[in-house]
Amino acid sequence: MSHGDHTRDPCPWVILNDFGGAFAMGLTGGAIWHGVKGAKSSPKGTRWRGSMAAARARAPVVGGNFGIWGGLFSTYDCSIKSYRGKEDAWNAIGAGFMVGGTLAIRQGWKSALGGAITCGILLGVIEGAGALMQRMMFSDMSRPQMPPMPEAPAAIAA
């Protein structure tokens, strides 16, 4: 059963869009995270300046890391979808497995296998939770049952 979004753009544009969205998300989250961290570690009179300096220095790094993850995930997801000819949860799980392995390959094969398994399991949990939520929201059991409507009275002729 396919439950993917069939209204998305073709894969080359999806990959660029996902890369940019993940970069923006990482940049925003990194600016908040490192801004707070920089403010906490600065002396009392220079907290604002320390916050901005820390955010400027580290937020682009976090954004880049998120962007790489999002771009690789989307690339692998599109590749698996093209190879299999289906759009389902297994594509995302396989793409997560491959991204985890790719990002950890520089530490050796053992780390790459561990990263791949960890990321594949994480994506499996996410996809499973999404399918469970979709089933709960759209099942007939979760909707309140409406009582039958009474019949309308016949019109009175004058």
PDB file of C-alpha atoms in Angstrom:
ATOM      1  CA  MET A   1       0.000   0.000   0.000  1.00  0.00           C
ATOM      2  CA  SER A   2       1.465   3.319  -1.036  1.00  0.00           C
ATOM      3  CA  HIS A   3       0.895   6.248   1.302  1.00  0.00           C
ATOM      4  CA  GLY A   4       3.499   8.679  -0.007  1.00  0.00           C
ATOM      5  CA  ASP A   5       2.913  12.198  -1.215  1.00  0.00           C
ATOM      6  CA  HIS A   6       2.321  11.924  -4.970  1.00  0.00           C
ATOM      7  CA  THR A   7       2.024  15.690  -5.446  1.00  0.00           C
ATOM      8  CA  ARG A   8       5.745  16.394  -4.898  1.00  0.00           C
ATOM      9  CA  ASP A   9       8.054  17.677  -7.600  1.00  0.00           C
ATOM     10  CA  PRO A  10      10.361  15.342  -9.566  1.00  0.00           C
ATOM     11  CA  CYS A  11      13.325  13.964  -7.645  1.00  0.00           C
ATOM     12  CA  PRO A  12      16.059  16.431  -8.662  1.00  0.00           C
ATOM     13  CA  TRP A  13      13.955  19.313  -7.338  1.00  0.00           C
ATOM     14  CA  VAL A  14      12.905  17.385  -4.236  1.00  0.00           C
ATOM     15  CA  ILE A  15      16.554  16.761  -3.373  1.00  0.00           C
ATOM     16  CA  LEU A  16      17.425  20.462  -3.644  1.00  0.00           C
ATOM     17  CA  ASN A  17      14.304  21.471  -1.747  1.00  0.00           C
ATOM     18  CA  ASP A  18      14.984  19.008   1.074  1.00  0.00           C
ATOM     19  CA  PHE A  19      18.625  20.076   1.292  1.00  0.00           C
ATOM     20  CA  GLY A  20      17.630  23.730   1.586  1.00  0.00           C
ATOM     21  CA  GLY A  21      14.857  23.043   4.085  1.00  0.00           C
ATOM     22  CA  ALA A  22      17.122  20.941   6.283  1.00  0.00           C
ATOM     23  CA  PHE A  23      19.851  23.600   6.114  1.00  0.00           C
ATOM     24  CA  ALA A  24      17.399  26.321   7.150  1.00  0.00           C
ATOM     25  CA  MET A  25      16.066  24.180   9.980  1.00  0.00           C
ATOM     26  CA  GLY A  26      19.569  23.425  11.256  1.00  0.00           C
ATOM     27  CA  LEU A  27      20.624  27.043  10.916  1.00  0.00           C
ATOM     28  CA  THR A  28      17.626  28.244  12.921  1.00  0.00           C
ATOM     29  CA  GLY A  29      17.955  25.594  15.600  1.00  0.00           C
ATOM     30  CA  GLY A  30      21.727  26.046  15.757  1.00  0.00           C
ATOM     31  CA  ALA A  31      21.365  29.813  16.167  1.00  0.00           C
ATOM     32  CA  ILE A  32      18.957  29.336  19.057  1.00  0.00           C
ATOM     33  CA  TRP A  33      21.000  26.579  20.689  1.00  0.00           C
ATOM     34  CA  HIS A  34      24.393  28.241  20.381  1.00  0.00           C
ATOM     35  CA  GLY A  35      22.940  31.682  21.133  1.00  0.00           C
ATOM     36  CA  VAL A  36      21.641  30.478  24.493  1.00  0.00           C
ATOM     37  CA  LYS A  37      24.855  28.559  25.127  1.00  0.00           C
ATOM     38  CA  GLY A  38      26.973  31.625  24.273  1.00  0.00           C
ATOM     39  CA  ALA A  39      24.888  33.863  26.515  1.00  0.00           C
ATOM     40  CA  LYS A  40      25.238  31.453  29.432  1.00  0.00           C
ATOM     41  CA  SER A  41      29.009  31.235  29.107  1.00  0.00           C
ATOM     42  CA  SER A  42      29.612  34.998  28.680  1.00  0.00           C
ATOM     43  CA  PRO A  43      30.361  37.435  31.508  1.00  0.00           C
ATOM     44  CA  LYS A  44      27.398  39.380  32.846  1.00  0.00           C
ATOM     45  CA  GLY A  45      27.876  42.606  30.877  1.00  0.00           C
ATOM     46  CA  THR A  46      28.567  40.940  27.489  1.00  0.00           C
ATOM     47  CA  ARG A  47      25.883  38.277  27.264  1.00  0.00           C
ATOM     48  CA  TRP A  48      24.212  39.667  24.135  1.00  0.00           C
ATOM     49  CA  ARG A  49      27.534  40.024  22.332  1.00  0.00           C
ATOM     50  CA  GLY A  50      28.626  36.532  23.425  1.00  0.00           C
ATOM     51  CA  SER A  51      25.308  35.094  22.303  1.00  0.00           C
ATOM     52  CA  MET A  52      25.590  36.624  18.841  1.00  0.00           C
ATOM     53  CA  ALA A  53      29.236  35.634  18.442  1.00  0.00           C
ATOM     54  CA  ALA A  54      28.531  32.010  19.375  1.00  0.00           C
ATOM     55  CA  ALA A  55      25.496  31.836  17.079  1.00  0.00           C
ATOM     56  CA  ARG A  56      27.434  33.364  14.166  1.00  0.00           C
ATOM     57  CA  ALA A  57      30.318  30.950  14.646  1.00  0.00           C
ATOM     58  CA  ARG A  58      28.448  27.653  15.162  1.00  0.00           C
ATOM     59  CA  ALA A  59      24.960  27.942  13.606  1.00  0.00           C
ATOM     60  CA  PRO A  60      26.198  27.597   9.988  1.00  0.00           C
ATOM     61  CA  VAL A  61      28.039  24.411  10.969  1.00  0.00           C
ATOM     62  CA  VAL A  62      24.868  22.913  12.446  1.00  0.00           C
ATOM     63  CA  GLY A  63      22.914  24.057   9.376  1.00  0.00           C
ATOM     64  CA  GLY A  64      25.454  22.439   7.070  1.00  0.00           C
ATOM     65  CA  ASN A  65      25.293  19.166   8.981  1.00  0.00           C
ATOM     66  CA  PHE A  66      21.498  19.139   8.823  1.00  0.00           C
ATOM     67  CA  GLY A  67      21.616  20.045   5.127  1.00  0.00           C
ATOM     68  CA  ILE A  68      24.012  17.208   4.305  1.00  0.00           C
ATOM     69  CA  TRP A  69      21.817  14.737   6.170  1.00  0.00           C
ATOM     70  CA  GLY A  70      18.646  15.993   4.450  1.00  0.00           C
ATOM     71  CA  GLY A  71      20.225  16.063   0.992  1.00  0.00           C
ATOM     72  CA  LEU A  72      21.692  12.568   1.316  1.00  0.00           C
ATOM     73  CA  PHE A  73      18.445  11.192   2.703  1.00  0.00           C
ATOM     74  CA  SER A  74      16.421  12.668  -0.140  1.00  0.00           C
ATOM     75  CA  THR A  75      18.944  11.447  -2.741  1.00  0.00           C
ATOM     76  CA  TYR A  76      18.874   7.890  -1.403  1.00  0.00           C
ATOM     77  CA  ASP A  77      15.083   7.974  -0.992  1.00  0.00           C
ATOM     78  CA  CYS A  78      14.606   9.042  -4.619  1.00  0.00           C
ATOM     79  CA  SER A  79      17.107   6.441  -5.812  1.00  0.00           C
ATOM     80  CA  ILE A  80      15.402   3.631  -3.922  1.00  0.00           C
ATOM     81  CA  LYS A  81      11.981   4.803  -5.116  1.00  0.00           C
ATOM     82  CA  SER A  82      13.206   4.793  -8.707  1.00  0.00           C
ATOM     83  CA  TYR A  83      14.815   1.360  -8.381  1.00  0.00           C
ATOM     84  CA  ARG A  84      11.865  -0.310  -6.656  1.00  0.00           C
ATOM     85  CA  GLY A  85       9.134   1.507  -8.571  1.00  0.00           C
ATOM     86  CA  LYS A  86       7.153   1.947  -5.345  1.00  0.00           C
ATOM     87  CA  GLU A  87       6.666   4.706  -2.834  1.00  0.00           C
ATOM     88  CA  ASP A  88       6.305   3.301   0.667  1.00  0.00           C
ATOM     89  CA  ALA A  89       7.848   3.323   4.137  1.00  0.00           C
ATOM     90  CA  TRP A  90      10.598   0.857   3.156  1.00  0.00           C
ATOM     91  CA  ASN A  91      12.163   3.516   0.933  1.00  0.00           C
ATOM     92  CA  ALA A  92      12.634   5.863   3.896  1.00  0.00           C
ATOM     93  CA  ILE A  93      13.965   3.072   6.107  1.00  0.00           C
ATOM     94  CA  GLY A  94      16.465   2.028   3.434  1.00  0.00           C
ATOM     95  CA  ALA A  95      17.467   5.629   2.817  1.00  0.00           C
ATOM     96  CA  GLY A  96      18.029   6.138   6.541  1.00  0.00           C
ATOM     97  CA  PHE A  97      20.160   2.999   6.658  1.00  0.00           C
ATOM     98  CA  MET A  98      22.283   4.236   3.769  1.00  0.00           C
ATOM     99  CA  VAL A  99      22.642   7.786   5.146  1.00  0.00           C
ATOM    100  CA  GLY A 100      23.766   6.466   8.531  1.00  0.00           C
ATOM    101  CA  GLY A 101      26.373   4.311   6.861  1.00  0.00           C
ATOM    102  CA  THR A 102      27.552   7.043   4.515  1.00  0.00           C
ATOM    103  CA  LEU A 103      28.026   9.601   7.270  1.00  0.00           C
ATOM    104  CA  ALA A 104      29.988   7.162   9.450  1.00  0.00           C
ATOM    105  CA  ILE A 105      32.159   5.570   6.724  1.00  0.00           C
ATOM    106  CA  ARG A 106      35.199   7.736   7.525  1.00  0.00           C
ATOM    107  CA  GLN A 107      35.507   6.027  10.911  1.00  0.00           C
ATOM    108  CA  GLY A 108      35.701   2.594   9.295  1.00  0.00           C
ATOM    109  CA  TRP A 109      33.394  -0.229   8.298  1.00  0.00           C
ATOM    110  CA  LYS A 110      32.413  -1.158  11.840  1.00  0.00           C
ATOM    111  CA  SER A 111      31.262   2.384  12.606  1.00  0.00           C
ATOM    112  CA  ALA A 112      29.543   2.616   9.222  1.00  0.00           C
ATOM    113  CA  LEU A 113      27.573  -0.556   9.913  1.00  0.00           C
ATOM    114  CA  GLY A 114      26.636   0.678  13.392  1.00  0.00           C
ATOM    115  CA  GLY A 115      25.572   4.065  12.029  1.00  0.00           C
ATOM    116  CA  ALA A 116      23.580   2.443   9.255  1.00  0.00           C
ATOM    117  CA  ILE A 117      21.741   0.125  11.634  1.00  0.00           C
ATOM    118  CA  THR A 118      21.076   2.914  14.120  1.00  0.00           C
ATOM    119  CA  CYS A 119      19.766   5.298  11.484  1.00  0.00           C
ATOM    120  CA  GLY A 120      17.699   2.563   9.804  1.00  0.00           C
ATOM    121  CA  ILE A 121      16.079   1.678  13.138  1.00  0.00           C
ATOM    122  CA  LEU A 122      15.425   5.349  13.859  1.00  0.00           C
ATOM    123  CA  LEU A 123      13.707   5.814  10.508  1.00  0.00           C
ATOM    124  CA  GLY A 124      11.778   2.576  11.068  1.00  0.00           C
ATOM    125  CA  VAL A 125      10.468   3.897  14.375  1.00  0.00           C
ATOM    126  CA  ILE A 126       9.544   7.229  12.794  1.00  0.00           C
ATOM    127  CA  GLU A 127       7.768   5.560   9.860  1.00  0.00           C
ATOM    128  CA  GLY A 128       6.010   3.121  12.203  1.00  0.00           C
ATOM    129  CA  ALA A 129       4.810   5.937  14.457  1.00  0.00           C
ATOM    130  CA  GLY A 130       3.581   7.852  11.408  1.00  0.00           C
ATOM    131  CA  ALA A 131       1.683   4.833  10.101  1.00  0.00           C
ATOM    132  CA  LEU A 132       0.188   4.206  13.543  1.00  0.00           C
ATOM    133  CA  MET A 133      -0.930   7.819  13.852  1.00  0.00           C
ATOM    134  CA  GLN A 134      -2.423   7.727  10.371  1.00  0.00           C
ATOM    135  CA  ARG A 135      -4.285   4.531  11.178  1.00  0.00           C
ATOM    136  CA  MET A 136      -5.627   5.992  14.424  1.00  0.00           C
ATOM    137  CA  MET A 137      -6.723   9.249  12.810  1.00  0.00           C
ATOM    138  CA  PHE A 138      -8.370   7.787   9.749  1.00  0.00           C
ATOM    139  CA  SER A 139      -9.893   4.549  11.009  1.00  0.00           C
ATOM    140  CA  ASP A 140     -13.644   4.129  11.277  1.00  0.00           C
ATOM    141  CA  MET A 141     -13.285   3.121  14.933  1.00  0.00           C
ATOM    142  CA  SER A 142     -11.868   6.486  15.990  1.00  0.00           C
ATOM    143  CA  ARG A 143     -14.680   8.567  14.487  1.00  0.00           C
ATOM    144  CA  PRO A 144     -17.682   9.179  16.705  1.00  0.00           C
ATOM    145  CA  GLN A 145     -20.725   7.312  15.441  1.00  0.00           C
ATOM    146  CA  MET A 146     -23.571   9.636  14.484  1.00  0.00           C
ATOM    147  CA  PRO A 147     -27.100   8.529  15.401  1.00  0.00           C
ATOM    148  CA  PRO A 148     -29.401   7.973  12.444  1.00  0.00           C
ATOM    149  CA  MET A 149     -31.329  11.023  11.298  1.00  0.00           C
ATOM    150  CA  PRO A 150     -35.064  10.900  11.991  1.00  0.00           C
ATOM    151  CA  GLU A 151     -37.304  11.018   8.966  1.00  0.00           C
ATOM    152  CA  ALA A 152     -38.640  14.416   8.027  1.00  0.00           C
ATOM    153  CA  PRO A 153     -42.418  14.831   8.523  1.00  0.00           C
ATOM    154  CA  ALA A 154     -44.506  14.764   5.409  1.00  0.00           C
ATOM    155  CA  ALA A 155     -45.575  18.147   4.067  1.00  0.00           C
ATOM    156  CA  ILE A 156     -49.112  19.151   5.084  1.00  0.00           C
ATOM    157  CA  ALA A 157     -51.304  19.857   2.094  1.00  0.00           C
ATOM    158  CA  ALA A 158     -53.494  22.960   2.332  1.00  0.00           C
TER     159      ALA A 158
END
